[in-house]
PDB file of C-alpha atoms in Angstrom:
ATOM      1  CA  UNK A1479      -0.144   0.058  -0.033  1.00  0.00           C
ATOM      2  CA  UNK A1480       1.152   3.517  -0.899  1.00  0.00           C
ATOM      3  CA  UNK A1481      -0.195   6.743   0.316  1.00  0.00           C
ATOM      4  CA  UNK A1482       0.886  10.363  -0.051  1.00  0.00           C
ATOM      5  CA  UNK A1483      -0.656  13.085   1.725  1.00  0.00           C
ATOM      6  CA  UNK A1484      -0.217  17.026   1.940  1.00  0.00           C
ATOM      7  CA  UNK A1485      -1.887  18.792   4.810  1.00  0.00           C
ATOM      8  CA  UNK A1486      -4.937  17.056   5.713  1.00  0.00           C
ATOM      9  CA  UNK A1487      -5.657  15.426   2.281  1.00  0.00           C
ATOM     10  CA  UNK A1488      -4.194  12.461   0.503  1.00  0.00           C
ATOM     11  CA  UNK A1489      -3.542  12.781  -3.199  1.00  0.00           C
ATOM     12  CA  UNK A1490      -6.247  11.233  -5.224  1.00  0.00           C
ATOM     13  CA  UNK A1491      -3.883   9.746  -8.053  1.00  0.00           C
ATOM     14  CA  UNK A1492      -0.195   8.791  -6.753  1.00  0.00           C
ATOM     15  CA  UNK A1493       2.582   9.924  -8.744  1.00  0.00           C
ATOM     16  CA  UNK A1494       4.652   7.530 -10.905  1.00  0.00           C
ATOM     17  CA  UNK A1495       7.845   8.603  -9.032  1.00  0.00           C
ATOM     18  CA  UNK A1496       8.526  10.426  -5.944  1.00  0.00           C
ATOM     19  CA  UNK A1497      11.788  12.499  -6.069  1.00  0.00           C
ATOM     20  CA  UNK A1498      13.562  13.147  -2.909  1.00  0.00           C
ATOM     21  CA  UNK A1499      16.865  15.190  -3.001  1.00  0.00           C
ATOM     22  CA  UNK A1500      19.452  14.925  -0.079  1.00  0.00           C
ATOM     23  CA  UNK A1501      22.485  17.285  -0.462  1.00  0.00           C
ATOM     24  CA  UNK A1502      25.573  18.028   1.674  1.00  0.00           C
ATOM     25  CA  UNK A1503      26.981  21.557   1.979  1.00  0.00           C
ATOM     26  CA  UNK A1504      30.691  20.231   1.438  1.00  0.00           C
ATOM     27  CA  UNK A1505      33.150  23.001   0.669  1.00  0.00           C
ATOM     28  CA  UNK A1506      35.848  22.577  -1.941  1.00  0.00           C
ATOM     29  CA  UNK A1507      39.204  24.353  -1.659  1.00  0.00           C
ATOM     30  CA  UNK A1508      41.943  24.571  -4.216  1.00  0.00           C
ATOM     31  CA  UNK A1509      45.270  24.046  -2.351  1.00  0.00           C
ATOM     32  CA  UNK A1510      48.590  25.546  -3.688  1.00  0.00           C
ATOM     33  CA  UNK A1511      50.387  22.838  -5.576  1.00  0.00           C
ATOM     34  CA  UNK A1512      48.205  19.933  -4.194  1.00  0.00           C
ATOM     35  CA  UNK A1513      45.215  20.258  -5.990  1.00  0.00           C
ATOM     36  CA  UNK A1514      41.327  20.294  -5.052  1.00  0.00           C
ATOM     37  CA  UNK A1515      40.371  19.311  -1.624  1.00  0.00           C
ATOM     38  CA  UNK A1516      36.870  18.755   0.024  1.00  0.00           C
ATOM     39  CA  UNK A1517      36.028  19.673   3.494  1.00  0.00           C
ATOM     40  CA  UNK A1518      32.877  17.698   4.786  1.00  0.00           C
ATOM     41  CA  UNK A1519      29.754  19.766   5.291  1.00  0.00           C
ATOM     42  CA  UNK A1520      26.447  19.444   7.075  1.00  0.00           C
ATOM     43  CA  UNK A1521      23.327  18.205   5.489  1.00  0.00           C
ATOM     44  CA  UNK A1522      20.959  20.754   3.611  1.00  0.00           C
ATOM     45  CA  UNK A1523      17.168  20.574   3.743  1.00  0.00           C
ATOM     46  CA  UNK A1524      15.610  17.735   2.027  1.00  0.00           C
ATOM     47  CA  UNK A1525      13.547  18.486  -0.979  1.00  0.00           C
ATOM     48  CA  UNK A1526      10.734  16.571  -2.681  1.00  0.00           C
ATOM     49  CA  UNK A1527       9.220  16.691  -6.218  1.00  0.00           C
ATOM     50  CA  UNK A1528       5.828  15.219  -6.962  1.00  0.00           C
ATOM     51  CA  UNK A1529       4.113  15.191 -10.196  1.00  0.00           C
ATOM     52  CA  UNK A1530       0.745  13.751 -10.840  1.00  0.00           C
ATOM     53  CA  UNK A1531      -2.818  15.132 -11.829  1.00  0.00           C
ATOM     54  CA  UNK A1532      -6.213  16.019 -10.105  1.00  0.00           C
ATOM     55  CA  UNK A1533      -8.996  14.153 -11.988  1.00  0.00           C
ATOM     56  CA  UNK A1534     -12.088  16.060 -12.910  1.00  0.00           C
ATOM     57  CA  UNK A1535     -15.208  15.868 -10.941  1.00  0.00           C
ATOM     58  CA  UNK A1536     -17.089  14.645 -14.045  1.00  0.00           C
ATOM     59  CA  UNK A1537     -18.427  18.043 -14.811  1.00  0.00           C
ATOM     60  CA  UNK A1538     -15.341  18.928 -16.707  1.00  0.00           C
ATOM     61  CA  UNK A1539     -13.962  21.298 -14.263  1.00  0.00           C
ATOM     62  CA  UNK A1540     -11.100  21.049 -11.807  1.00  0.00           C
ATOM     63  CA  UNK A1541     -11.666  18.606  -8.848  1.00  0.00           C
ATOM     64  CA  UNK A1542     -12.126  20.007  -5.032  1.00  0.00           C
ATOM     65  CA  UNK A1543      -8.479  18.617  -4.726  1.00  0.00           C
ATOM     66  CA  UNK A1544      -7.355  21.456  -6.965  1.00  0.00           C
ATOM     67  CA  UNK A1545      -9.312  23.990  -4.787  1.00  0.00           C
ATOM     68  CA  UNK A1546      -7.851  22.659  -1.527  1.00  0.00           C
ATOM     69  CA  UNK A1547      -4.363  22.758  -2.678  1.00  0.00           C
ATOM     70  CA  UNK A1548      -4.751  26.180  -4.272  1.00  0.00           C
ATOM     71  CA  UNK A1549      -6.256  27.172  -0.724  1.00  0.00           C
ATOM     72  CA  UNK A1550      -2.923  26.171   0.663  1.00  0.00           C
ATOM     73  CA  UNK A1551      -0.918  28.173  -1.741  1.00  0.00           C
ATOM     74  CA  UNK A1552      -2.958  31.122  -1.262  1.00  0.00           C
ATOM     75  CA  UNK A1553      -2.995  30.777   2.805  1.00  0.00           C
ATOM     76  CA  UNK A1554       0.776  30.271   2.699  1.00  0.00           C
ATOM     77  CA  UNK A1555       1.815  32.868   0.050  1.00  0.00           C
ATOM     78  CA  UNK A1556      -0.730  35.784   0.539  1.00  0.00           C
ATOM     79  CA  UNK A1557       1.642  38.327   2.152  1.00  0.00           C
ATOM     80  CA  UNK A1558      -1.093  41.115   1.989  1.00  0.00           C
ATOM     81  CA  UNK A1559      -2.111  40.307   5.689  1.00  0.00           C
ATOM     82  CA  UNK A1560       1.538  39.837   7.160  1.00  0.00           C
ATOM     83  CA  UNK A1561       0.511  36.321   8.508  1.00  0.00           C
ATOM     84  CA  UNK A1562       3.710  34.108   8.814  1.00  0.00           C
ATOM     85  CA  UNK A1563       3.984  31.233   6.276  1.00  0.00           C
ATOM     86  CA  UNK A1564       2.667  28.055   7.982  1.00  0.00           C
ATOM     87  CA  UNK A1565       4.222  24.609   7.276  1.00  0.00           C
ATOM     88  CA  UNK A1566       2.127  21.814   6.347  1.00  0.00           C
ATOM     89  CA  UNK A1567       2.469  18.071   6.947  1.00  0.00           C
ATOM     90  CA  UNK A1568       3.980  15.822   4.222  1.00  0.00           C
ATOM     91  CA  UNK A1569       3.065  12.097   4.688  1.00  0.00           C
ATOM     92  CA  UNK A1570       4.244   9.102   2.632  1.00  0.00           C
ATOM     93  CA  UNK A1571       3.731   5.813   3.785  1.00  0.00           C
ATOM     94  CA  UNK A1572       4.701   2.497   1.894  1.00  0.00           C
ATOM     95  CA  UNK A1573       3.901  -0.791   3.381  1.00  0.00           C
ATOM     96  CA  UNK A1574       3.978  -4.426   2.148  1.00  0.00           C
ATOM     97  CA  UNK A1575       0.716  -6.728   2.125  1.00  0.00           C
ATOM     98  CA  UNK A1576       1.840  -8.140   5.527  1.00  0.00           C
ATOM     99  CA  UNK A1577       1.716  -4.657   7.139  1.00  0.00           C
ATOM    100  CA  UNK A1578       5.571  -4.111   7.343  1.00  0.00           C
ATOM    101  CA  UNK A1579       6.940  -0.604   6.585  1.00  0.00           C
ATOM    102  CA  UNK A1580       9.115  -0.044   3.683  1.00  0.00           C
ATOM    103  CA  UNK A1581       9.482   3.684   4.325  1.00  0.00           C
ATOM    104  CA  UNK A1582       7.743   6.237   6.139  1.00  0.00           C
ATOM    105  CA  UNK A1583       7.902  10.020   5.948  1.00  0.00           C
ATOM    106  CA  UNK A1584       5.820  12.231   8.164  1.00  0.00           C
ATOM    107  CA  UNK A1585       7.557  15.873   8.349  1.00  0.00           C
ATOM    108  CA  UNK A1586       6.607  19.580   8.157  1.00  0.00           C
ATOM    109  CA  UNK A1587       7.216  21.061   4.665  1.00  0.00           C
ATOM    110  CA  UNK A1588       6.843  24.375   2.952  1.00  0.00           C
ATOM    111  CA  UNK A1589       5.635  24.560  -0.742  1.00  0.00           C
ATOM    112  CA  UNK A1590       8.422  25.976  -2.664  1.00  0.00           C
ATOM    113  CA  UNK A1591       6.547  25.928  -5.956  1.00  0.00           C
ATOM    114  CA  UNK A1592       3.634  24.510  -7.632  1.00  0.00           C
ATOM    115  CA  UNK A1593       2.960  24.474 -11.773  1.00  0.00           C
ATOM    116  CA  UNK A1594      -0.323  23.692 -13.169  1.00  0.00           C
ATOM    117  CA  UNK A1595      -0.975  22.148 -16.495  1.00  0.00           C
ATOM    118  CA  UNK A1596      -4.417  21.731 -18.548  1.00  0.00           C
ATOM    119  CA  UNK A1597      -3.896  19.209 -21.434  1.00  0.00           C
ATOM    120  CA  UNK A1598      -6.022  19.031 -24.448  1.00  0.00           C
ATOM    121  CA  UNK A1599      -8.388  16.170 -24.861  1.00  0.00           C
ATOM    122  CA  UNK A1600      -8.540  15.749 -20.910  1.00  0.00           C
ATOM    123  CA  UNK A1601     -11.213  18.455 -19.906  1.00  0.00           C
ATOM    124  CA  UNK A1602     -11.088  19.078 -16.128  1.00  0.00           C
ATOM    125  CA  UNK A1603      -8.041  17.021 -15.382  1.00  0.00           C
ATOM    126  CA  UNK A1604      -5.292  19.218 -14.182  1.00  0.00           C
ATOM    127  CA  UNK A1605      -1.629  18.006 -14.169  1.00  0.00           C
ATOM    128  CA  UNK A1606       0.851  19.541 -11.491  1.00  0.00           C
ATOM    129  CA  UNK A1607       4.198  19.495 -10.144  1.00  0.00           C
ATOM    130  CA  UNK A1608       4.564  20.464  -6.519  1.00  0.00           C
ATOM    131  CA  UNK A1609       8.168  21.260  -5.083  1.00  0.00           C
ATOM    132  CA  UNK A1610       8.502  20.990  -1.276  1.00  0.00           C
ATOM    133  CA  UNK A1611      11.258  21.877   1.078  1.00  0.00           C
ATOM    134  CA  UNK A1612      11.630  20.507   4.606  1.00  0.00           C
ATOM    135  CA  UNK A1613      10.676  22.901   7.348  1.00  0.00           C
ATOM    136  CA  UNK A1614      12.834  23.120  10.529  1.00  0.00           C
ATOM    137  CA  UNK A1615      11.897  25.864  13.080  1.00  0.00           C
ATOM    138  CA  UNK A1616      14.701  28.133  14.367  1.00  0.00           C
ATOM    139  CA  UNK A1617      15.212  30.509  17.038  1.00  0.00           C
ATOM    140  CA  UNK A1618      17.745  31.222  19.634  1.00  0.00           C
ATOM    141  CA  UNK A1619      18.624  28.660  22.418  1.00  0.00           C
ATOM    142  CA  UNK A1620      17.501  29.209  25.805  1.00  0.00           C
TER     143      UNK A1620
END
């Protein structure tokens, strides 16, 4: 079984692939006469890319899924009211038939970007690519 959720709603159509990027902040230096050397760094924030589509509701218009995710975008990125951007929960659960967990992600993220695509011959279906970045709160230590 495989589920992916953003906020309080699961994606209706699972993506064919889920891309997760993990990078390190390694520093490269060119030393005199010896060549390039690398100094190990710390891990950067994880990022994910999800591409799939929201099916139409049968009336040739985008489904309520589209409205929900557009609401997340508008709530998180409407800077007119000076509200802080709110992270959402990103959940991925993959289990085998016997119930054993293959992998599990349950973390706070921010939506970096979202792209919409309307395709000819598929009225009402709305294709998307969502880019997420891991959210880690920060502040001064007490």
